[in-house]
PDB file of C-alpha atoms in Angstrom:
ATOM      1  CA  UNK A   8     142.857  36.576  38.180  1.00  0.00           C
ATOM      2  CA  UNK A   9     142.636  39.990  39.787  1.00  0.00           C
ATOM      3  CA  UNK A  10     144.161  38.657  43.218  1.00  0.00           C
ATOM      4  CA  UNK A  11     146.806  35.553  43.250  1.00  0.00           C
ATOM      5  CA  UNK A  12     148.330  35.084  47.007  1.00  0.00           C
ATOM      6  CA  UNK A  13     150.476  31.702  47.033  1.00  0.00           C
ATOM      7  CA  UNK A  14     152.190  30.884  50.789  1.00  0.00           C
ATOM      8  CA  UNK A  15     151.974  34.034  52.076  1.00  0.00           C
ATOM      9  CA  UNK A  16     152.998  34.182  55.986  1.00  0.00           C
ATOM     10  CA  UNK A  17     152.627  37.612  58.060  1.00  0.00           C
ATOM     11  CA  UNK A  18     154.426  37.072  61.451  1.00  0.00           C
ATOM     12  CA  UNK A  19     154.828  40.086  63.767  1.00  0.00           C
ATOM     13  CA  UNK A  20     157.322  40.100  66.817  1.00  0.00           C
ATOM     14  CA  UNK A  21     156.705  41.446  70.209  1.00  0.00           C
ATOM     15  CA  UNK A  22     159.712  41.466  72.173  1.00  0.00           C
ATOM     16  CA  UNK A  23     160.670  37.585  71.941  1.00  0.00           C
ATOM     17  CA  UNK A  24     157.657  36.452  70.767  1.00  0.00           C
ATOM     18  CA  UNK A  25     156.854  35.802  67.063  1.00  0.00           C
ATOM     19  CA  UNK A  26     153.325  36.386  66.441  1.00  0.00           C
ATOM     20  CA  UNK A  27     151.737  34.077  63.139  1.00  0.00           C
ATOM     21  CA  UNK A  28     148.875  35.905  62.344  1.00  0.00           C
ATOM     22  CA  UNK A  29     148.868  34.193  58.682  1.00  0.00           C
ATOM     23  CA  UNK A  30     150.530  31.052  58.063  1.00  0.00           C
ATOM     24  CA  UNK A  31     150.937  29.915  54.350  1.00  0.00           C
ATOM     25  CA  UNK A  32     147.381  31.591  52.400  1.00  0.00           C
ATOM     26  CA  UNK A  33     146.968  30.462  49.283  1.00  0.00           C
ATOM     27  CA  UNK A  34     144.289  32.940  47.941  1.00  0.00           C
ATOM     28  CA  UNK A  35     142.538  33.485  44.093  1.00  0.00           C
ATOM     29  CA  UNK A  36     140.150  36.424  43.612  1.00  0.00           C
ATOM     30  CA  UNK A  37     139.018  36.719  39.876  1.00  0.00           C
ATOM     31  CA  UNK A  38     137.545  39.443  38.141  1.00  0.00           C
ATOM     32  CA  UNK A  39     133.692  40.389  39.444  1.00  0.00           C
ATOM     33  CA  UNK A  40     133.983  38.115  42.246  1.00  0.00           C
ATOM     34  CA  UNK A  41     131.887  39.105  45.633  1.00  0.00           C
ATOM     35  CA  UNK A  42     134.405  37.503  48.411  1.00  0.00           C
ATOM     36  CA  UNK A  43     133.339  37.923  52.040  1.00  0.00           C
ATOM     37  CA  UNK A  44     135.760  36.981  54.511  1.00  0.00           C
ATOM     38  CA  UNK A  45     134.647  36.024  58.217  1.00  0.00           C
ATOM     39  CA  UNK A  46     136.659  34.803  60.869  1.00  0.00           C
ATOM     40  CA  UNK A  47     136.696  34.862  65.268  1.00  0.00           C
ATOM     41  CA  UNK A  48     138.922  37.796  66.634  1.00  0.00           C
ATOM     42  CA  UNK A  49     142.532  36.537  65.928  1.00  0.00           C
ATOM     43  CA  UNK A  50     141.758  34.484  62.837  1.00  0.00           C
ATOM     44  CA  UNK A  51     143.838  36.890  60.926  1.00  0.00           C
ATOM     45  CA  UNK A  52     141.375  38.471  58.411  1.00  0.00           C
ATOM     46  CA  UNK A  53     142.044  41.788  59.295  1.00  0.00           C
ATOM     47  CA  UNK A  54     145.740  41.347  58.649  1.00  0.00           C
ATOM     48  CA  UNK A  55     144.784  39.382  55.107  1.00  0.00           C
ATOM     49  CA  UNK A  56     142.364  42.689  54.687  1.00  0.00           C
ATOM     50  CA  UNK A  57     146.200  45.178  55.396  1.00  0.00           C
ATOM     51  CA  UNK A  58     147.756  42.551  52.518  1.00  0.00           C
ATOM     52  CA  UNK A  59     145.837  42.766  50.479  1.00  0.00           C
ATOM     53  CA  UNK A  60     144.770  46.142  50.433  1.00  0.00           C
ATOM     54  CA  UNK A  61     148.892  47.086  50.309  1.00  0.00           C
ATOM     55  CA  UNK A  62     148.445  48.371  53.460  1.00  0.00           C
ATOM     56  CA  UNK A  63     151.103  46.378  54.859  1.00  0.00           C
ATOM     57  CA  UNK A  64     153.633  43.945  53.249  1.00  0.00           C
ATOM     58  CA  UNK A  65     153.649  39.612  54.075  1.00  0.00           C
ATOM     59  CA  UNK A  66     156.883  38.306  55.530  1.00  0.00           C
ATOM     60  CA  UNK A  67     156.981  35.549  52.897  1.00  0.00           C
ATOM     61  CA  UNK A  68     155.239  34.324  49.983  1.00  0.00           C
ATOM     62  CA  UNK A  69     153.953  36.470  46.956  1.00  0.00           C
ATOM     63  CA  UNK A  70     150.756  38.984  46.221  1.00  0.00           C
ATOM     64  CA  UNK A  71     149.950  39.370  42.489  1.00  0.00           C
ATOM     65  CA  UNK A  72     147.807  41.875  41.676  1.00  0.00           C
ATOM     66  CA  UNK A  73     146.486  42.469  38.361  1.00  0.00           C
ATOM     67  CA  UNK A  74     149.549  40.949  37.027  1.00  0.00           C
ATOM     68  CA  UNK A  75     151.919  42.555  39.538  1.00  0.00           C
ATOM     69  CA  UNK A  76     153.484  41.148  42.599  1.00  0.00           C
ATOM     70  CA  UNK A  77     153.195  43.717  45.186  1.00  0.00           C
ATOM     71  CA  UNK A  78     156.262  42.666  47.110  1.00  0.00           C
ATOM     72  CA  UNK A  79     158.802  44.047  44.909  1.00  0.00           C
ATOM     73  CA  UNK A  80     157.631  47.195  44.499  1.00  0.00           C
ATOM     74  CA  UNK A  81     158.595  50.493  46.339  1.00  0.00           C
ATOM     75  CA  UNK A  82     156.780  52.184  48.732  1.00  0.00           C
ATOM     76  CA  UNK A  83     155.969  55.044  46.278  1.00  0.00           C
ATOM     77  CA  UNK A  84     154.390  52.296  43.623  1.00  0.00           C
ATOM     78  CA  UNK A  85     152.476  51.194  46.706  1.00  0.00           C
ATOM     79  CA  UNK A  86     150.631  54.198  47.140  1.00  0.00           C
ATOM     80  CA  UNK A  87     149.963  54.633  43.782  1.00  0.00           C
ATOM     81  CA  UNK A  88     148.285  51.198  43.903  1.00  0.00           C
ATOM     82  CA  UNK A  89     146.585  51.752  47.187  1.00  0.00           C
ATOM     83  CA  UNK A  90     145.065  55.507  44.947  1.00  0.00           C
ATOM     84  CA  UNK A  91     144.436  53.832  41.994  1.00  0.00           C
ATOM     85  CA  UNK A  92     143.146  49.905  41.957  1.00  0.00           C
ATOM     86  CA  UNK A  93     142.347  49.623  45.627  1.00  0.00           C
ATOM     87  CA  UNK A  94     138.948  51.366  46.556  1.00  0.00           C
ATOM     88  CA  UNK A  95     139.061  50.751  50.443  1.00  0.00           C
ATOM     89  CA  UNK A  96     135.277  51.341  52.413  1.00  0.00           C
ATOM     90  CA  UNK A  97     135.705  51.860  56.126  1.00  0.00           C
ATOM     91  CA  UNK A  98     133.213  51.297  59.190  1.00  0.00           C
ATOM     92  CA  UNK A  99     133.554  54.502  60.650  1.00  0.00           C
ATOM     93  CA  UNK A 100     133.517  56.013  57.065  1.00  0.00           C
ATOM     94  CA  UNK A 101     136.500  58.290  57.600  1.00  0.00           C
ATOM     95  CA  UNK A 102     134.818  61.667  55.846  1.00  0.00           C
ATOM     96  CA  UNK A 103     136.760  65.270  56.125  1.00  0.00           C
ATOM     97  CA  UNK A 104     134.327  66.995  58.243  1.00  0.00           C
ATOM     98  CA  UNK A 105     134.458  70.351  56.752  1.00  0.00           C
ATOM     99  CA  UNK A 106     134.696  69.297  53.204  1.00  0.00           C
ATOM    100  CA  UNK A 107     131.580  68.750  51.723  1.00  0.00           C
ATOM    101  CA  UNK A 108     130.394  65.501  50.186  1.00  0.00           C
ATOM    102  CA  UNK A 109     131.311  66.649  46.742  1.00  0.00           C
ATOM    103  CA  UNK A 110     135.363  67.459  47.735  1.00  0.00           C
ATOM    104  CA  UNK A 111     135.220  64.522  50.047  1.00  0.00           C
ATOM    105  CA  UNK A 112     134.856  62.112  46.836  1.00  0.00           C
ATOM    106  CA  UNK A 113     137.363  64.285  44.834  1.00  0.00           C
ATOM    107  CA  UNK A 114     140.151  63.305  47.569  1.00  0.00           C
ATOM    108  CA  UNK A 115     141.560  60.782  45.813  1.00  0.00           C
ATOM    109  CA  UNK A 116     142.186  61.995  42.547  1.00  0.00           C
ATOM    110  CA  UNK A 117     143.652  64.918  44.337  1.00  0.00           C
ATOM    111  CA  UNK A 118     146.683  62.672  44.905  1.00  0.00           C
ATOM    112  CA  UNK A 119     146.463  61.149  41.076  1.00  0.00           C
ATOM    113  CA  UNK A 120     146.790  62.800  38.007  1.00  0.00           C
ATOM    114  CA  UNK A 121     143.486  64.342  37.369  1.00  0.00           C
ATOM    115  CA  UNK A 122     142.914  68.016  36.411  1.00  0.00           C
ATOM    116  CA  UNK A 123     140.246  69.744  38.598  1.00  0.00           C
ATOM    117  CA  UNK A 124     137.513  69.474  35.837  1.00  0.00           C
ATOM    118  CA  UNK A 125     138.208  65.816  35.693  1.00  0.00           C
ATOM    119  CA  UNK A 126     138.121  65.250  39.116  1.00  0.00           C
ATOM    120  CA  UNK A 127     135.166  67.692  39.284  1.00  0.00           C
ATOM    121  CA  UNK A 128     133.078  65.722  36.940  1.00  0.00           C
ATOM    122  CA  UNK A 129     134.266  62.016  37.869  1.00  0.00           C
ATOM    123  CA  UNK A 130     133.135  63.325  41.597  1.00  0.00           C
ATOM    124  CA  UNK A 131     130.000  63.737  40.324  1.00  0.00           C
ATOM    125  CA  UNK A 132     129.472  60.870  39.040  1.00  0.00           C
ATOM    126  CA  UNK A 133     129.991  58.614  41.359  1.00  0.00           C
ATOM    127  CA  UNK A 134     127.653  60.299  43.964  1.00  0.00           C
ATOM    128  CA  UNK A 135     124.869  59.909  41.397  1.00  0.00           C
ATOM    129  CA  UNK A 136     126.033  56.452  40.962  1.00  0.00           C
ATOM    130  CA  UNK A 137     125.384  55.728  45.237  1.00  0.00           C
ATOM    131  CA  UNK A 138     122.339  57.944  44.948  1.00  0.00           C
ATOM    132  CA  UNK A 139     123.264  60.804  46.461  1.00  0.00           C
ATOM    133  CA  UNK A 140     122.935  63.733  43.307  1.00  0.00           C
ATOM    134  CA  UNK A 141     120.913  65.898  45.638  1.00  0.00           C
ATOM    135  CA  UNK A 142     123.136  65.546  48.333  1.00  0.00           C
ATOM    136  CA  UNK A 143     126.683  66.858  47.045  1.00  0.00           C
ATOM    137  CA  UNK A 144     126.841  70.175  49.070  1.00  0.00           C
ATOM    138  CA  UNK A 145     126.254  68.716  52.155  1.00  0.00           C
ATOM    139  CA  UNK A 146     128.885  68.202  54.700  1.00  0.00           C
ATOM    140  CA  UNK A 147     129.026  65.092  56.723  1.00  0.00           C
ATOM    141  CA  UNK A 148     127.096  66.802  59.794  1.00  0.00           C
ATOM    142  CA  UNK A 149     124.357  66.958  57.571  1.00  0.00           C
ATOM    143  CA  UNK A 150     123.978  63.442  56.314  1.00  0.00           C
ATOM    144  CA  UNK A 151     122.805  60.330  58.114  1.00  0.00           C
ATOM    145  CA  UNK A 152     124.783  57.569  58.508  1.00  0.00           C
ATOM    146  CA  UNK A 153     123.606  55.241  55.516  1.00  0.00           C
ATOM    147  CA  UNK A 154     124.546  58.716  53.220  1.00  0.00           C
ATOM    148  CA  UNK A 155     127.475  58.954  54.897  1.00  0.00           C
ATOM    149  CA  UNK A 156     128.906  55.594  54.135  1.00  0.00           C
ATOM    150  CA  UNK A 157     127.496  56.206  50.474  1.00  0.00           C
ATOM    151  CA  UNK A 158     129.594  59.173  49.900  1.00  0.00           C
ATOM    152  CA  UNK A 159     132.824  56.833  51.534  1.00  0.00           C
ATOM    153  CA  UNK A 160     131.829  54.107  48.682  1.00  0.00           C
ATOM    154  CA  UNK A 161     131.510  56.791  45.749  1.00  0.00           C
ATOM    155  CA  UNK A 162     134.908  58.077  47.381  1.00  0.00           C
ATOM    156  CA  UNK A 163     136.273  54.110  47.004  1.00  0.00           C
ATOM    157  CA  UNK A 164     135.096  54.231  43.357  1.00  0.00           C
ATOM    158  CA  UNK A 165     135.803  57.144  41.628  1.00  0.00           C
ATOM    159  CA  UNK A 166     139.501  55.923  40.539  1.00  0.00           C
ATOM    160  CA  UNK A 167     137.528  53.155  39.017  1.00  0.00           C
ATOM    161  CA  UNK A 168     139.735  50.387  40.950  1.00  0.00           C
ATOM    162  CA  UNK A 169     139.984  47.222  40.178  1.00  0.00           C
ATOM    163  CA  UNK A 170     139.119  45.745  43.634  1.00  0.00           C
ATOM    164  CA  UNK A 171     136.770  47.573  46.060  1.00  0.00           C
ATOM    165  CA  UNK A 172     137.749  46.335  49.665  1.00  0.00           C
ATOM    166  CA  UNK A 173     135.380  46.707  52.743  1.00  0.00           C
ATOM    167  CA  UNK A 174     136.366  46.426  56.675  1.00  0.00           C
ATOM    168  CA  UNK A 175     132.919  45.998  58.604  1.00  0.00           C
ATOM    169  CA  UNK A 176     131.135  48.158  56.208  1.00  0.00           C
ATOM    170  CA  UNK A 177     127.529  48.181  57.711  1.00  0.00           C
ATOM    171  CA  UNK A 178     128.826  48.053  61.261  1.00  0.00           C
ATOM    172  CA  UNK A 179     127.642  51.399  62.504  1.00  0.00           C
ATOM    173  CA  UNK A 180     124.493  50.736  60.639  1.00  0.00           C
ATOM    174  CA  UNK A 181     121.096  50.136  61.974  1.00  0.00           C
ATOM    175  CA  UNK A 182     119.306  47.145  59.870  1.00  0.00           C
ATOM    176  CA  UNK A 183     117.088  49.082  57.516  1.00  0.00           C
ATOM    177  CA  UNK A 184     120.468  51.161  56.168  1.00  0.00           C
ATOM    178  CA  UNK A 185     122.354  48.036  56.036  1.00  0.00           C
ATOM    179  CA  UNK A 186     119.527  46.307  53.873  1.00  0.00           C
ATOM    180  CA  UNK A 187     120.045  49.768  51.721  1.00  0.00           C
ATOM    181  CA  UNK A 188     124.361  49.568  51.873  1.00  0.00           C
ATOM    182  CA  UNK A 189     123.912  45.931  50.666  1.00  0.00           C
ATOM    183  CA  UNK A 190     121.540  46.723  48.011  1.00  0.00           C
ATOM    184  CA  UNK A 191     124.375  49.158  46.367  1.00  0.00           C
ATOM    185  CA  UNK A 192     126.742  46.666  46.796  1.00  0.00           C
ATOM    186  CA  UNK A 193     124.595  44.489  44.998  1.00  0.00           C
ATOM    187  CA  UNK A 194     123.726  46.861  42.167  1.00  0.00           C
ATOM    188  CA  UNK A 195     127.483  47.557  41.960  1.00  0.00           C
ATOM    189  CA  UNK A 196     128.223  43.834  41.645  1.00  0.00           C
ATOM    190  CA  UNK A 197     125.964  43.306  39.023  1.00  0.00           C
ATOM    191  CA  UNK A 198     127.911  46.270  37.368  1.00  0.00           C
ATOM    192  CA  UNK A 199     130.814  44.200  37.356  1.00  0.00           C
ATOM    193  CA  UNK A 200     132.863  45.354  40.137  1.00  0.00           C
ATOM    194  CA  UNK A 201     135.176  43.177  42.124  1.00  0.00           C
ATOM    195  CA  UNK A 202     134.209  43.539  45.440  1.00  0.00           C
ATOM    196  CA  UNK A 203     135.680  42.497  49.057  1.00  0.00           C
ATOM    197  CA  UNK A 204     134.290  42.351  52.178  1.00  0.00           C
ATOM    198  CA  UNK A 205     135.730  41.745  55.801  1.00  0.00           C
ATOM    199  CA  UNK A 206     132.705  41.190  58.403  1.00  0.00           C
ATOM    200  CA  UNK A 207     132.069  39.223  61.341  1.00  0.00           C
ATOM    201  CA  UNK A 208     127.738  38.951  60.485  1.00  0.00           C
ATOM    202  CA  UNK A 209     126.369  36.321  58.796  1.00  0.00           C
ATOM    203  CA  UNK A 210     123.452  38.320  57.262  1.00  0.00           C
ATOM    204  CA  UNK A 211     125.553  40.884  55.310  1.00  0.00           C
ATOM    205  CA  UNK A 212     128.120  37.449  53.953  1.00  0.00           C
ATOM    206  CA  UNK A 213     125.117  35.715  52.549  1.00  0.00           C
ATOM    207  CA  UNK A 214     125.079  37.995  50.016  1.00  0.00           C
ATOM    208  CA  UNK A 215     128.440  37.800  48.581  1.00  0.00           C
ATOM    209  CA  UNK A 216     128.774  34.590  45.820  1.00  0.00           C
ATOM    210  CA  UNK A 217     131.726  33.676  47.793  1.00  0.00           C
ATOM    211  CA  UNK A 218     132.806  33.181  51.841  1.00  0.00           C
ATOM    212  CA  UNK A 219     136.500  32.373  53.132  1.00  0.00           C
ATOM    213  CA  UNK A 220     136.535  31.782  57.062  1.00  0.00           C
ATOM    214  CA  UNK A 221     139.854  32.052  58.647  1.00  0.00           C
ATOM    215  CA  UNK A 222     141.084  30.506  61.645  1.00  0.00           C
ATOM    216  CA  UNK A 223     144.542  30.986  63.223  1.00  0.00           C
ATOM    217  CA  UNK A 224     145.552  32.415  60.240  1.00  0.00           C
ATOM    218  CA  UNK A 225     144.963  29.957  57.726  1.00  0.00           C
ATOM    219  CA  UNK A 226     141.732  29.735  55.622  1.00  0.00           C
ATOM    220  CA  UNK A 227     139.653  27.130  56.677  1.00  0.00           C
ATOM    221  CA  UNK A 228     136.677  27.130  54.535  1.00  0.00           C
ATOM    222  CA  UNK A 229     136.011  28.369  50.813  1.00  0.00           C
ATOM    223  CA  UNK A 230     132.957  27.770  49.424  1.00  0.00           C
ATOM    224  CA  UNK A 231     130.036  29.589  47.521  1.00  0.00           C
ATOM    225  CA  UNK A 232     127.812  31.677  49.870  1.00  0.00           C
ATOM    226  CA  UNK A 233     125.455  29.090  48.848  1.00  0.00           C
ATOM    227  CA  UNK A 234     126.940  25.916  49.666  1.00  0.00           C
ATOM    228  CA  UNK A 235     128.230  27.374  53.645  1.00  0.00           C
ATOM    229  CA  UNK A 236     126.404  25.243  56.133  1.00  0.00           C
ATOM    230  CA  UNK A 237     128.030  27.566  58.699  1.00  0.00           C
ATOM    231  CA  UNK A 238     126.202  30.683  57.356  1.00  0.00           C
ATOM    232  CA  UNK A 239     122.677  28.678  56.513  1.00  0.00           C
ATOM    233  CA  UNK A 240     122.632  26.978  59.959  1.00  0.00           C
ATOM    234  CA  UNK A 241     123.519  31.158  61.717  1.00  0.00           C
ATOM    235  CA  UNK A 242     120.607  32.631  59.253  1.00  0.00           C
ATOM    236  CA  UNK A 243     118.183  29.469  60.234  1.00  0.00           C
ATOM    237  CA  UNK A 244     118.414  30.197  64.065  1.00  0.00           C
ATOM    238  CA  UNK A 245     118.422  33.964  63.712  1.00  0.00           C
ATOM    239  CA  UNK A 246     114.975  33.038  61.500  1.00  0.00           C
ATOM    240  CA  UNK A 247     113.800  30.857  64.198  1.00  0.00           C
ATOM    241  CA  UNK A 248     114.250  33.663  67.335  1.00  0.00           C
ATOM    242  CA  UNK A 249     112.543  35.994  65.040  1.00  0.00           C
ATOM    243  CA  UNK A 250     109.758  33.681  64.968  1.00  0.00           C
ATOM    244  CA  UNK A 251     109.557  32.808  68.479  1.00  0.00           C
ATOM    245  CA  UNK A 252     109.712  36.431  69.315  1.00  0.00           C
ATOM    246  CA  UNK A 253     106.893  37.467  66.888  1.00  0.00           C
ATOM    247  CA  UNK A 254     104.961  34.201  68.482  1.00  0.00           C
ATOM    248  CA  UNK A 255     105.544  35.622  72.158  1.00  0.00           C
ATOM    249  CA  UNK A 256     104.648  39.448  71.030  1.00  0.00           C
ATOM    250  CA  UNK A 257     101.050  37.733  69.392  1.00  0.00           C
ATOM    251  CA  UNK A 258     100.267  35.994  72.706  1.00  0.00           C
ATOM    252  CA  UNK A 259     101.095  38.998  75.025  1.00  0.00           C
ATOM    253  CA  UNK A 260      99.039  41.262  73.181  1.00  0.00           C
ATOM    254  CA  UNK A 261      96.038  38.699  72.109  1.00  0.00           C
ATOM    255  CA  UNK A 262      93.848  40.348  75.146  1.00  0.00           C
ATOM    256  CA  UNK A 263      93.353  37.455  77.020  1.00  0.00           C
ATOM    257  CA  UNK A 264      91.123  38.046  80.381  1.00  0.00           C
ATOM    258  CA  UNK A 265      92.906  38.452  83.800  1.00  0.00           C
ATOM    259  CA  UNK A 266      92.772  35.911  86.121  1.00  0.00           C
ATOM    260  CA  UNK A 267      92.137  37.126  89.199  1.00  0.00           C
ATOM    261  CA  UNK A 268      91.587  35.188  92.500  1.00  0.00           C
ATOM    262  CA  UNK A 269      88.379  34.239  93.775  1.00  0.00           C
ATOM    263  CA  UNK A 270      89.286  36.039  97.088  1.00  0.00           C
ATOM    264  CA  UNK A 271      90.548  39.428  95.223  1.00  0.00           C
ATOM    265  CA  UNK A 272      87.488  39.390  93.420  1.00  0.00           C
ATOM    266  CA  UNK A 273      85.062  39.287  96.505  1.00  0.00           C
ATOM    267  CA  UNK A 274      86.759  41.963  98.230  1.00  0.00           C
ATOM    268  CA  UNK A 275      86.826  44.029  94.932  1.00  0.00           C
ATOM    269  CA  UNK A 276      82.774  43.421  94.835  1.00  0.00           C
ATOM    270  CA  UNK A 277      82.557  44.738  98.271  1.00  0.00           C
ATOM    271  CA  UNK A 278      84.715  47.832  97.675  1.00  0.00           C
ATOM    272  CA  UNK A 279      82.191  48.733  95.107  1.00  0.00           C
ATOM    273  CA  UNK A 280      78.802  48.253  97.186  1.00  0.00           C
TER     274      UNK A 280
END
């Protein structure tokens, strides 16, 4: 297994108030999984997204990751995980805005160990990888926003990490881009890459293999993306509007003849003579 949480509680205090946002998670994540995790405002997903991408520490319980439980190590180890196995994607795609798309992607490995040729070339690569080989000299100002959130997931995956982890990555996104973003992801999961996803739409969990939904910070589904009645029965009624509205659009522009009343249309004779 890549991820292994067993009874892990986060509880945050506000003055005298303690806070459960999750209560006992019991969580596996194995190698070239797609996991999407959906859940109501408060169901605790984006804390179990700052777990598990060692952004912030659980109260109790343990995190294993790749064979190491986060919890004992030091804050120093932690950001050498968070560099190294943890590609994160953001919504807002957090690019430099005077660094161009090329030294954007070499961030990371700023921070590691790399030499600059190393870093140079790996940079490189993963750009090609999203797509974006003609686009590498180009600052942020200069992209739209599906290139822009390309260059933030050749960013996440130029360390190679073991897990890439996405917060809402298609949110800023009309559809057309998102249909594009989810087609990488795709093509990356067939690669092999382990790959996590925190959204609130139905349409981009359907294609993960895998949904958790939270709810007051437990987990209270886990299926295959297949097997979710919640997700088929959302997709099903946004197919149905889209039918109905296509329906309504054919009738209102079918050209039927006005009706027009029998007194409107005597006066509009007599106008004319």
């Amino acid at each position: 297994m890549i991820i292994r949480l067993r009874h892990v509680t986060k509880i945050y205090k506000m003055g005298t108030e303690r806070i459960n946002a999750m209560a006992g998670v019991d969580l596996d994540v194995a190698a070239n999984e797609w996991v999407a995790i959906m859940g109501p405002s408060g169901s605790g997903k984006s804390t179990m997204m700052n777990i598990l991408g060692c952004l912030d520490r659980p109260t109790g319980g343990t995190y294993e990751l790749d064979g190491h439980f986060v919890n004992r190590m030091s804050s120093s180890a932690l950001a050498r995980v968070r560099n190294e196995r943890i590609g994160f994607v953001f919504q807002s795609f957090e690019l430099l805005p005077r660094l161009t798309a090329l030294k954007n992607v070499e961030l990371p490995m700023v921070y590691s160990r790399s030499d600059w040729f190393r870093r140079h070339r790996r940079a490189r690569a993963a750009l090609e990888r999203v797509g974006l080989a003609d686009r590498m000299t180009h600052r942020p100002n200069q992209l739209s926003g599906g290139q822009k959130q390309r260059v933030a997931i050749a960013r996440a995956l130029v360390n190679e990490p073991s897990i890439l982890l996405a917060d809402e990555p298609t949110g800023n996104l009309d559809s057309r881009t998102t249909a594009e973003i989810l087609e990488l992801f795709s093509q990356l999961h067939r690669e092999g890459q382990t790959i996590i996803i925190v959204t609130h739409e139905e349409e981009v969990a359907q294609h993960a293999t895998r949904i958790v939904r939270m709810r007051d910070g437990k987990i209270h589904s886990d299926r295959p993306a297949a097997e979710d009645e919640l997700n088929r029965a959302a997709l099903q009624l946004r197919r149905s509007h889209a039918v109905a509205a296509a329906e309504g659009d054919s009738i209102a522009g079918a050209g039927f003849p006005e009706v027009v009343p029998q007194g409107a249309r005597s006066t509009s004779a007599e106008a004319r003579s």
